[in-house]
PDB file of C-alpha atoms and ligand atoms in Angstrom:
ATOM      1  CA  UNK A   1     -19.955  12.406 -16.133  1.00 34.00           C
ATOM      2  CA  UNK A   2     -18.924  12.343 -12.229  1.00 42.00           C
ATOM      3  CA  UNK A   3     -22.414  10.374 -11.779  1.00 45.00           C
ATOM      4  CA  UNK A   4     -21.805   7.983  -9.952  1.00 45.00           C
ATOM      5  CA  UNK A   5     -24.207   5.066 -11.634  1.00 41.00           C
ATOM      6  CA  UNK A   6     -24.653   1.144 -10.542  1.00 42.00           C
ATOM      7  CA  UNK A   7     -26.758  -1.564 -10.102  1.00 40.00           C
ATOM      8  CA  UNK A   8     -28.188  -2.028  -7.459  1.00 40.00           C
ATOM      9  CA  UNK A   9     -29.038  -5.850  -6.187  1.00 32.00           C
ATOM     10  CA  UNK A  10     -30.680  -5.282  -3.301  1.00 29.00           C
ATOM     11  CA  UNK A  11     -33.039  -2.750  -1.027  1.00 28.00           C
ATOM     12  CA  UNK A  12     -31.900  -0.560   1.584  1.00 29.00           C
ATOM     13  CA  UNK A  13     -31.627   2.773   3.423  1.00 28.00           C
ATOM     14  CA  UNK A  14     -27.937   3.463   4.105  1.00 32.00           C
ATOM     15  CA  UNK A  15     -25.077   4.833   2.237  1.00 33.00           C
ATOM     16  CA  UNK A  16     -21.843   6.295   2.921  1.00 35.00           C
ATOM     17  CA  UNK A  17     -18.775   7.474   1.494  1.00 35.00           C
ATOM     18  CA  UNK A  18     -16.093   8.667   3.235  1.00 35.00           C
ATOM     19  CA  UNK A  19     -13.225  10.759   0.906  1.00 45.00           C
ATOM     20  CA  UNK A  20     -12.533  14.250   0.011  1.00 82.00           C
ATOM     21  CA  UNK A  21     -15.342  13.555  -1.979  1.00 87.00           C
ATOM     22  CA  UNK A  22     -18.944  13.071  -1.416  1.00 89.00           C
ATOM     23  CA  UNK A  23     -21.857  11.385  -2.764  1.00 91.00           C
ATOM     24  CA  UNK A  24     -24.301  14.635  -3.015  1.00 94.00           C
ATOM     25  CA  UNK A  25     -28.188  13.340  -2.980  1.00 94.00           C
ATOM     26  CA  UNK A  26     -31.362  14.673  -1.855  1.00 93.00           C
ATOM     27  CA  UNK A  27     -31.708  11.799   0.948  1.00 93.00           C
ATOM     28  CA  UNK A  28     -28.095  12.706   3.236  1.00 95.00           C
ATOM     29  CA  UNK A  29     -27.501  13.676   6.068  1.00 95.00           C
ATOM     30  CA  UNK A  30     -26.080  17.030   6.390  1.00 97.00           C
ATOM     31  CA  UNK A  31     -27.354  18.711   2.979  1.00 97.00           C
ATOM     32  CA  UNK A  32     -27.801  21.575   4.365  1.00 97.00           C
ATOM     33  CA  UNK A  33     -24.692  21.700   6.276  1.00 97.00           C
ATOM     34  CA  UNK A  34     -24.713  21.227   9.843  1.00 97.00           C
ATOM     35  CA  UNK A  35     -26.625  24.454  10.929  1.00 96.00           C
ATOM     36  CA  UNK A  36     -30.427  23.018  11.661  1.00 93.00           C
ATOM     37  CA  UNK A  37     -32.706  25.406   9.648  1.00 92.00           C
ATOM     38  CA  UNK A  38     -30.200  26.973   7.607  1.00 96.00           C
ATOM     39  CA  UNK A  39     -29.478  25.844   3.914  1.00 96.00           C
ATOM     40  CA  UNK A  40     -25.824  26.343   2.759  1.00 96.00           C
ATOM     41  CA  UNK A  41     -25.524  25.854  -0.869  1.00 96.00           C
ATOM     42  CA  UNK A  42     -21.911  25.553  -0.043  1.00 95.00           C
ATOM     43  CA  UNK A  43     -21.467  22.887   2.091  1.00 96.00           C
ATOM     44  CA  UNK A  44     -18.650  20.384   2.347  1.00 94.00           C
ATOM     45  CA  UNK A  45     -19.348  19.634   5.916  1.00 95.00           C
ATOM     46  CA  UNK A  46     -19.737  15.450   4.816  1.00 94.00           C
ATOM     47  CA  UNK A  47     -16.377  16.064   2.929  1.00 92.00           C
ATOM     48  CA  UNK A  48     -14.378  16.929   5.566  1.00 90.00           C
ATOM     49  CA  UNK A  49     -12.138  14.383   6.319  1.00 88.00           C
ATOM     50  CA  UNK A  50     -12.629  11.943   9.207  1.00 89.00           C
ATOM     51  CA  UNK A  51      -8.623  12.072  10.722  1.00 87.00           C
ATOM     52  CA  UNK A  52      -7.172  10.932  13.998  1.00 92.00           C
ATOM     53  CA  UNK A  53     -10.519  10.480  15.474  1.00 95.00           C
ATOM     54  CA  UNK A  54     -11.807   7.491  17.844  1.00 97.00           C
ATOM     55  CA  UNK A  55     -14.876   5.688  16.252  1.00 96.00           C
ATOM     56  CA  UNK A  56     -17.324   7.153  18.465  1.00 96.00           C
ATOM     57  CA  UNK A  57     -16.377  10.504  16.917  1.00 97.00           C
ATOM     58  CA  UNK A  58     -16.219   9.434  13.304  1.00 95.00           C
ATOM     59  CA  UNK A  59     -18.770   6.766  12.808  1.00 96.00           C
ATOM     60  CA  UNK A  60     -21.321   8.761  10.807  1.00 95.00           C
ATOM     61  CA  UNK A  61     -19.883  11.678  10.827  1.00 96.00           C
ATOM     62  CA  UNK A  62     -20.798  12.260  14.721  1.00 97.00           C
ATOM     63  CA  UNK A  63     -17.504  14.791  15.028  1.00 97.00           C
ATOM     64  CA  UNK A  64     -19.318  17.362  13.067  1.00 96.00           C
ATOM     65  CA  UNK A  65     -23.244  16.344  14.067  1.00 96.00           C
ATOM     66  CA  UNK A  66     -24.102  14.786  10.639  1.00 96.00           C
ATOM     67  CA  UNK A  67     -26.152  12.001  12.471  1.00 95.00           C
ATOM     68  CA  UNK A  68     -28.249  14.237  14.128  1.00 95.00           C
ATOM     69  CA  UNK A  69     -31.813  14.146  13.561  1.00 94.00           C
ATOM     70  CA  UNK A  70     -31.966  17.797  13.398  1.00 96.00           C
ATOM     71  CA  UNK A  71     -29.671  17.405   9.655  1.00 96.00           C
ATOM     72  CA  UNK A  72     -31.338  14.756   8.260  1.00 95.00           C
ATOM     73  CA  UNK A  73     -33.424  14.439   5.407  1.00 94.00           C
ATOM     74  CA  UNK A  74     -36.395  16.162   4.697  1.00 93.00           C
ATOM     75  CA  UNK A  75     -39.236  13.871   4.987  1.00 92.00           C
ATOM     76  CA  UNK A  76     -40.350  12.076   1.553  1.00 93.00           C
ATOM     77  CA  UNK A  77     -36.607  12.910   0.307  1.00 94.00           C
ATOM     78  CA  UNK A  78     -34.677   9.528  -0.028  1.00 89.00           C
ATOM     79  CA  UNK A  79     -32.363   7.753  -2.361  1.00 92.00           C
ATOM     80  CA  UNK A  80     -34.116   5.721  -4.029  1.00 91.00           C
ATOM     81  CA  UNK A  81     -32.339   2.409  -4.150  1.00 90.00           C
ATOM     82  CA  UNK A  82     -34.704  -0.368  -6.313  1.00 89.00           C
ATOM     83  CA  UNK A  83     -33.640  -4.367  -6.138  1.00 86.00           C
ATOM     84  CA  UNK A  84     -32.061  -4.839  -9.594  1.00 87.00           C
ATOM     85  CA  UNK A  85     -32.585  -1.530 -10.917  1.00 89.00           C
ATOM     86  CA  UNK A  86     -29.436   1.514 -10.597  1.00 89.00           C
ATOM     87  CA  UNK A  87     -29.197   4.529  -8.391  1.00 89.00           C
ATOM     88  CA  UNK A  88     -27.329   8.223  -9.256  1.00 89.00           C
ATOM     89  CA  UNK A  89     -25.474  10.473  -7.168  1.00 91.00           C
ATOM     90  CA  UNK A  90     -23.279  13.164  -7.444  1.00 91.00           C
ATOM     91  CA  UNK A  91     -19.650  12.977  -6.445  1.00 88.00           C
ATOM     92  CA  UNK A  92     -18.221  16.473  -5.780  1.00 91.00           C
ATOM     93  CA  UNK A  93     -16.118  17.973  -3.240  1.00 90.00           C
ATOM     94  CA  UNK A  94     -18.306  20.600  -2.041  1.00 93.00           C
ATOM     95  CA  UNK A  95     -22.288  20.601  -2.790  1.00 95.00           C
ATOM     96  CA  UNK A  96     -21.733  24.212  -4.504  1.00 95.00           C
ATOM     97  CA  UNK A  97     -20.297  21.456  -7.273  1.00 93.00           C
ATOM     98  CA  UNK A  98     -23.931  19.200  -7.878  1.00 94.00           C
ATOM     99  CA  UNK A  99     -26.697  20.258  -9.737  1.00 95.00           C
ATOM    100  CA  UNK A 100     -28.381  20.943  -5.439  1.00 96.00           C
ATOM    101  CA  UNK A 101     -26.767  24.457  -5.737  1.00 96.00           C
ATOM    102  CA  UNK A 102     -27.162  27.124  -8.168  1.00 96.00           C
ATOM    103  CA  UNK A 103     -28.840  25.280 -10.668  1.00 96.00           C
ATOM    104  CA  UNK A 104     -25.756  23.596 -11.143  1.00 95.00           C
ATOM    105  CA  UNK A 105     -23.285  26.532 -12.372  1.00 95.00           C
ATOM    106  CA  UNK A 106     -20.703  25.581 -10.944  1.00 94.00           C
ATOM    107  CA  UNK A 107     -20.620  21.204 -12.011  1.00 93.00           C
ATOM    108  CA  UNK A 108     -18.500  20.022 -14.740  1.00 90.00           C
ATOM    109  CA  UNK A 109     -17.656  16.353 -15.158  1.00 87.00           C
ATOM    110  CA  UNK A 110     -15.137  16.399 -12.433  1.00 87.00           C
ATOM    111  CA  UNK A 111     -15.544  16.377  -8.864  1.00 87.00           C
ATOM    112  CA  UNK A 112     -14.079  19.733  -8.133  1.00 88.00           C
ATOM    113  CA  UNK A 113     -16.464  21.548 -11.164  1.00 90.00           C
ATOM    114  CA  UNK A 114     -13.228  22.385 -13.117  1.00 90.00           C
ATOM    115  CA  UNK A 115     -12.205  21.461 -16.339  1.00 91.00           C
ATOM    116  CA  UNK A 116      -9.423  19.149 -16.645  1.00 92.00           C
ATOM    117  CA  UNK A 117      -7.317  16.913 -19.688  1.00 91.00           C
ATOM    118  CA  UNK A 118      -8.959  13.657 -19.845  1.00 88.00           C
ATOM    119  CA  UNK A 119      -5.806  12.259 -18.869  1.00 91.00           C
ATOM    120  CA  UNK A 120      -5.654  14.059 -16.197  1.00 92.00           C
ATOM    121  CA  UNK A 121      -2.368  13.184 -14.202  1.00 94.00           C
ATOM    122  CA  UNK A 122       0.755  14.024 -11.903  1.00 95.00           C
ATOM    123  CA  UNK A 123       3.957  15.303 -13.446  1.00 96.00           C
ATOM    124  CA  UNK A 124       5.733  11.992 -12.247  1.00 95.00           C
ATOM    125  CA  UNK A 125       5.082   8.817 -10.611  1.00 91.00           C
ATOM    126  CA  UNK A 126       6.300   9.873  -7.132  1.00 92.00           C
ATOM    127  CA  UNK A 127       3.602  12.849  -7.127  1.00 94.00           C
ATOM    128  CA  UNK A 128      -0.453  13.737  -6.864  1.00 92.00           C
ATOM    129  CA  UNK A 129      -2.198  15.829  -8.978  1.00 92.00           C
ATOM    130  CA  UNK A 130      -1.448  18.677  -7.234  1.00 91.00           C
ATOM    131  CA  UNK A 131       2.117  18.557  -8.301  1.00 94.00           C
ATOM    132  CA  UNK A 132       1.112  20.189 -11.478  1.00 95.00           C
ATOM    133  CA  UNK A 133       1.566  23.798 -12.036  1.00 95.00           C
ATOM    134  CA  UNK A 134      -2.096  24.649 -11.411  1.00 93.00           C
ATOM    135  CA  UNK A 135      -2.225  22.660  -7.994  1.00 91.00           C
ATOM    136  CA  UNK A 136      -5.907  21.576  -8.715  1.00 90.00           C
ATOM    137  CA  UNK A 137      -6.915  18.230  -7.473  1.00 88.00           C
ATOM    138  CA  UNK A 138      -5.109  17.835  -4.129  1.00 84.00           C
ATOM    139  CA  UNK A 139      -8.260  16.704  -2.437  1.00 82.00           C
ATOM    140  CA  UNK A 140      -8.240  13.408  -4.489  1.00 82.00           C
ATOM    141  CA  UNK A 141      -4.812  12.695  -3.587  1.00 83.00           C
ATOM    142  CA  UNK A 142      -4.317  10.630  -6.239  1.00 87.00           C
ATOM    143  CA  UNK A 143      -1.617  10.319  -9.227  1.00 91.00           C
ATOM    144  CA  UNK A 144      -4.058   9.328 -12.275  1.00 89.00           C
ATOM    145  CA  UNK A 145      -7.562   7.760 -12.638  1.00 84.00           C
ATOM    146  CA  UNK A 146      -6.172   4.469 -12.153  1.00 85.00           C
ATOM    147  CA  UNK A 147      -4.803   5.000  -8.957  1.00 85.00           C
ATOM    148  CA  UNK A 148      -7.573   6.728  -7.431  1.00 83.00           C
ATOM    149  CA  UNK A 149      -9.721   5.556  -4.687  1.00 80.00           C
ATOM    150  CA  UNK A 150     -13.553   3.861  -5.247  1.00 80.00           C
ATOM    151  CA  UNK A 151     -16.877   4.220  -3.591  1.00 83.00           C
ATOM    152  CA  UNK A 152     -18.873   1.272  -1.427  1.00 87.00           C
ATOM    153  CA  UNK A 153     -22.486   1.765  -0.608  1.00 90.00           C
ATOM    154  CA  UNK A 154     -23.298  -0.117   2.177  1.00 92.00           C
ATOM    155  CA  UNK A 155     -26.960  -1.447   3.461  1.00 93.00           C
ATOM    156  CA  UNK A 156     -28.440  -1.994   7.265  1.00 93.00           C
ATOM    157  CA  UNK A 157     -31.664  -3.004   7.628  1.00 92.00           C
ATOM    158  CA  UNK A 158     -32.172  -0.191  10.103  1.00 91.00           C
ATOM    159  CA  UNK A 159     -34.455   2.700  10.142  1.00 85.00           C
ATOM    160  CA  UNK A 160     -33.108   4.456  13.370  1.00 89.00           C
ATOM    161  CA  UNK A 161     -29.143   5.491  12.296  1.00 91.00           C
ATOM    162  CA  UNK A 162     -27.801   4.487  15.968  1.00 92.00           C
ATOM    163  CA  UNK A 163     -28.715   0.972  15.127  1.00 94.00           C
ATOM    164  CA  UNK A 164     -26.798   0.503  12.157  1.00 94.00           C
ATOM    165  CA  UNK A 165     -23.149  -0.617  12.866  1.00 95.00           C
ATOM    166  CA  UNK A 166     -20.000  -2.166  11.153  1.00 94.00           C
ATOM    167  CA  UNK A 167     -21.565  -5.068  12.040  1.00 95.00           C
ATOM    168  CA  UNK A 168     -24.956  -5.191  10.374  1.00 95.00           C
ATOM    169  CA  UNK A 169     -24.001  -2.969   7.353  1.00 94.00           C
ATOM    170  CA  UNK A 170     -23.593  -4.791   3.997  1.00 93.00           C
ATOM    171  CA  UNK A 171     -21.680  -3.501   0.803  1.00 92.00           C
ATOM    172  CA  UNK A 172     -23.854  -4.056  -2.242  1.00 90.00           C
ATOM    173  CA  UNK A 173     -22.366  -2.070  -4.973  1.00 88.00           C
ATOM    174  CA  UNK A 174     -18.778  -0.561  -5.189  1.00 87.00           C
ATOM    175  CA  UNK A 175     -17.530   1.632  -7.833  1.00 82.00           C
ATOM    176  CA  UNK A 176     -13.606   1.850  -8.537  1.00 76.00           C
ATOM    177  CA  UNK A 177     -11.467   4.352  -9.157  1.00 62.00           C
ATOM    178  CA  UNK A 178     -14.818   6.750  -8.307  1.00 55.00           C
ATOM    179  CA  UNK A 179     -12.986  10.053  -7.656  1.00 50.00           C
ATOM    180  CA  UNK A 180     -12.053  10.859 -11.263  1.00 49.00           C
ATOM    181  CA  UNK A 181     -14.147  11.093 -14.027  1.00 46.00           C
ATOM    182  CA  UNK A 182     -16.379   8.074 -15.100  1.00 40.00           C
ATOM    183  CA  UNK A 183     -15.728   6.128 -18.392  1.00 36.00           C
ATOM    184  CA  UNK A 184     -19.244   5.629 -19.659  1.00 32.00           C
TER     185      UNK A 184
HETATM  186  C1  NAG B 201     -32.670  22.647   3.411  1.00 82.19           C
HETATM  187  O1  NAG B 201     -33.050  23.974   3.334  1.00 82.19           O
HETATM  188  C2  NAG B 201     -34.180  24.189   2.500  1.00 82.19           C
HETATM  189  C3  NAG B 201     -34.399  25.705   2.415  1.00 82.19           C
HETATM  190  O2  NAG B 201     -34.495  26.257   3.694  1.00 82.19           O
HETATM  191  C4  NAG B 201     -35.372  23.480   3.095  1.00 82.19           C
HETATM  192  O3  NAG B 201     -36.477  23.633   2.238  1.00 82.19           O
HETATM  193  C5  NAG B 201     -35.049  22.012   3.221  1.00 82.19           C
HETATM  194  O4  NAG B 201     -36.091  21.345   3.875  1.00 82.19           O
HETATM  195  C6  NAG B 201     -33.774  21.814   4.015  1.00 82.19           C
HETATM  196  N1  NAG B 201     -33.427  20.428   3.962  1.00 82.19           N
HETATM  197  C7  NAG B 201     -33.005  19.793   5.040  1.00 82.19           C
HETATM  198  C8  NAG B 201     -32.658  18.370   4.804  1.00 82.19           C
HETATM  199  O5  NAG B 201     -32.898  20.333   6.121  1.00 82.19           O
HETATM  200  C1  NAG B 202      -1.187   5.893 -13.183  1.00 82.19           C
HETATM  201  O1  NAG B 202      -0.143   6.029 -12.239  1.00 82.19           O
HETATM  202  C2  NAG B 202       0.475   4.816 -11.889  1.00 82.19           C
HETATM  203  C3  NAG B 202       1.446   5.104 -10.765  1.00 82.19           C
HETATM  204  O2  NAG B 202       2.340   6.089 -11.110  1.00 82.19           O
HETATM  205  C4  NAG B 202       1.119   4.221 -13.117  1.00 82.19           C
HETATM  206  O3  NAG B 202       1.689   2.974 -12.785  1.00 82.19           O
HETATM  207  C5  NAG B 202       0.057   4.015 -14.197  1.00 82.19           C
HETATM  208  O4  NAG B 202       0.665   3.568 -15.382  1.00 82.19           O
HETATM  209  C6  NAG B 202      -0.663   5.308 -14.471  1.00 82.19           C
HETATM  210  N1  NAG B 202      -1.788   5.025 -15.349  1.00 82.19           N
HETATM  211  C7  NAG B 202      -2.044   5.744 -16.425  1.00 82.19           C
HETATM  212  C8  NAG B 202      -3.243   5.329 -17.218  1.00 82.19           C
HETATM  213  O5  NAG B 202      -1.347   6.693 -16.740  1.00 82.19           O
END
């Protein structure tokens, strides 16, 4: 599955991920996209990559208005993150891929809702996925599961988003390799 499952050892309120793949949850920023009042089932707005950008502009996502109060949760949705207990999300690359749109048609147990070998890998060392003949998996930029980039949640004590910074977040769970598909 592309859950993305761990323990959790502490209590907080803040997560991020920052990739060509997202942690979809009920609880983010920016479900919806960024459009206040409008809900597109096809969002990658939080996927978009954060490139040649000064903090200011992509410290939460503030380049396209994902820490705005008008995108963020609806109240009583959160992640649930209980001291000693685990916590789920869905990796994808767009949320069209999670079970938040269309029922979840369009999932599989990649991030990109397409079927691929469970070896999944580049035609050579020197290449990414994309190399091979059906170009899929460019976003993950990434040669094989091994070599593929992991998640870190971080915490901050903070319940007003432009109080948390680098400063007073913590990591408390990481996930390697997180982009492909998950062993268990
Ligand atoms: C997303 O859109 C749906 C449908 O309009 C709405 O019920 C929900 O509250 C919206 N969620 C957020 C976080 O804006
Ligand atoms: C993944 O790719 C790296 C770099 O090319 C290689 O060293 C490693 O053996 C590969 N792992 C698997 C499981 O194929």
């Amino acid at each position: 599955m592309k859950y993305f499952t761990t323990v959790v050892s502490t209590l907080a309120s803040v997560g991020f991920v920052r990739a060509h793949v997202a942690a979809f949850t009920k609880g983010m920023y920016c479900l919806n996209g960024t459009e206040p009042g409008v809900e597109n089932l096809n969002t990658n707005s939080v996927v978009n990559p954060l490139f040649q950008l000064p903090k200011n502009q992509w410290w939460m996502q503030h380049d396209r208005g994902c820490d705005s109060e008008q995108v963020a949760p609806s109240p009583g949705d959160f992640l649930e993150l209980p001291a000693g207990g685990s916590f789920t999300v869905e990796l994808a690359s767009n949320r069209a891929q999670s079970t938040l749109s269309y029922d979840g048609k369009f999932t599989s147990e990649w991030p990109d809702g397409k079927d691929h070998p469970e070896d999944w890998h580049s035609p050579s060392p020197d290449t990414c996925l994309n190399a091979n003949p059906d170009q899929a998996g460019g976003a993950m930029h990434t040669r094989n599961e091994s070599t593929a980039a992991g998640t870190a949640f971080a915490i901050s004590y903070n319940s007003d988003l432009s109080k948390v910074t680098m400063e007073n977040l913590v990591v408390f769970t990481v996930l390697e390799q997180y982009v492909l598909r998950r062993d268990e």
